[in-house]
Amino acid sequence: MSQIVIIGYIIDTIVAFFIGAWFSRFWLRHPFRRKPATGKDSLIGKTGEIKSILKNNSYEIAVDSQLWKAVPDDPQETFAKGEIAYVKSIRDLTLYISKIK
């Protein structure tokens, strides 16, 4: 009889572990559904100042006191030095920017 109780405790412990692990993956992956606080993805949605104009319609932009290479999201747009731009996306450490409307 005591062997059945011990086996029951072991099975309950294993089941509880897997249920807890399944639920905790949601809280560990997406804590409170916040935007990224660090890394390149945190730059999306911020604004920056155009510091210099580079070749081929690309720019050097300062966002959060860091200099980044940027290109316009719309190839027809141009920016002047000192103008403020909005960061729409980022790919391969290049910011894609647009004018603030």
CSV table of C-alpha atoms in Angstrom, one decimal:
chain,number,residue,atom,x,y,z
A,1,MET,CA,0.0,0.0,0.0
A,2,SER,CA,2.8,2.5,0.8
A,3,GLN,CA,4.4,1.8,-2.5
A,4,ILE,CA,1.3,3.0,-4.3
A,5,VAL,CA,1.3,6.2,-2.3
A,6,ILE,CA,4.9,6.8,-3.1
A,7,ILE,CA,4.3,6.2,-6.8
A,8,GLY,CA,1.3,8.6,-6.7
A,9,TYR,CA,3.5,11.3,-5.2
A,10,ILE,CA,6.1,10.8,-7.8
A,11,ILE,CA,3.6,11.0,-10.7
A,12,ASP,CA,1.9,14.1,-9.1
A,13,THR,CA,5.3,15.8,-8.8
A,14,ILE,CA,6.2,15.0,-12.5
A,15,VAL,CA,2.8,16.2,-13.8
A,16,ALA,CA,3.0,19.4,-11.7
A,17,PHE,CA,6.5,20.1,-13.0
A,18,PHE,CA,5.5,19.8,-16.6
A,19,ILE,CA,2.3,21.9,-16.1
A,20,GLY,CA,4.3,24.6,-14.3
A,21,ALA,CA,7.0,24.6,-17.1
A,22,TRP,CA,4.3,24.9,-19.7
A,23,PHE,CA,2.7,27.9,-18.0
A,24,SER,CA,5.9,29.6,-17.1
A,25,ARG,CA,7.1,29.8,-20.7
A,26,PHE,CA,4.5,32.5,-21.4
A,27,TRP,CA,5.7,34.7,-18.4
A,28,LEU,CA,9.4,34.2,-19.2
A,29,ARG,CA,9.1,35.0,-22.9
A,30,HIS,CA,6.8,38.0,-22.7
A,31,PRO,CA,7.0,39.6,-19.3
A,32,PHE,CA,4.1,42.1,-19.1
A,33,ARG,CA,4.1,42.6,-23.0
A,34,ARG,CA,6.6,45.5,-22.8
A,35,LYS,CA,8.6,46.8,-25.7
A,36,PRO,CA,12.3,45.8,-25.8
A,37,ALA,CA,14.3,48.0,-23.4
A,38,THR,CA,17.7,47.3,-24.9
A,39,GLY,CA,19.3,46.3,-28.1
A,40,LYS,CA,18.6,47.5,-31.7
A,41,ASP,CA,14.9,46.7,-31.5
A,42,SER,CA,14.4,49.3,-28.8
A,43,LEU,CA,15.2,52.0,-31.4
A,44,ILE,CA,12.1,51.5,-33.4
A,45,GLY,CA,9.6,54.3,-32.8
A,46,LYS,CA,12.3,56.8,-31.5
A,47,THR,CA,13.4,60.0,-33.2
A,48,GLY,CA,16.9,61.1,-34.0
A,49,GLU,CA,18.8,64.0,-35.5
A,50,ILE,CA,20.5,63.8,-38.9
A,51,LYS,CA,24.2,64.4,-38.2
A,52,SER,CA,25.7,64.1,-41.7
A,53,ILE,CA,24.7,63.2,-45.2
A,54,LEU,CA,26.5,60.1,-46.7
A,55,LYS,CA,26.6,58.8,-50.3
A,56,ASN,CA,23.7,57.1,-52.1
A,57,ASN,CA,20.9,58.8,-50.1
A,58,SER,CA,22.1,57.4,-46.7
A,59,TYR,CA,22.6,59.4,-43.6
A,60,GLU,CA,24.3,59.3,-40.2
A,61,ILE,CA,21.8,59.7,-37.4
A,62,ALA,CA,22.1,60.1,-33.7
A,63,VAL,CA,19.5,58.2,-31.7
A,64,ASP,CA,19.9,58.0,-27.9
A,65,SER,CA,23.4,59.5,-28.3
A,66,GLN,CA,24.5,56.7,-30.6
A,67,LEU,CA,25.4,57.2,-34.3
A,68,TRP,CA,23.8,54.9,-36.8
A,69,LYS,CA,23.7,54.5,-40.5
A,70,ALA,CA,20.2,55.3,-41.8
A,71,VAL,CA,18.4,55.2,-45.1
A,72,PRO,CA,14.9,56.6,-45.9
A,73,ASP,CA,12.0,54.2,-45.8
A,74,ASP,CA,10.7,55.9,-48.9
A,75,PRO,CA,13.6,56.2,-51.4
A,76,GLN,CA,12.2,59.6,-52.7
A,77,GLU,CA,12.6,61.3,-49.3
A,78,THR,CA,15.6,63.4,-48.6
A,79,PHE,CA,16.8,64.9,-45.3
A,80,ALA,CA,18.8,67.9,-44.3
A,81,LYS,CA,21.5,68.0,-41.7
A,82,GLY,CA,20.0,68.8,-38.3
A,83,GLU,CA,16.6,67.5,-39.3
A,84,ILE,CA,14.7,65.2,-36.9
A,85,ALA,CA,13.7,61.8,-38.3
A,86,TYR,CA,11.5,59.0,-37.1
A,87,VAL,CA,12.9,55.4,-36.9
A,88,LYS,CA,10.4,53.1,-38.6
A,89,SER,CA,12.4,49.8,-38.7
A,90,ILE,CA,15.9,48.3,-38.5
A,91,ARG,CA,17.6,45.7,-40.7
A,92,ASP,CA,21.2,44.6,-40.6
A,93,LEU,CA,22.2,47.5,-38.3
A,94,THR,CA,20.7,50.1,-40.7
A,95,LEU,CA,17.9,52.3,-39.6
A,96,TYR,CA,15.0,53.0,-41.9
A,97,ILE,CA,13.7,56.4,-41.2
A,98,SER,CA,10.9,58.7,-42.3
A,99,LYS,CA,9.9,62.3,-41.8
A,100,ILE,CA,7.9,63.3,-38.8
A,101,LYS,CA,4.4,64.2,-39.9
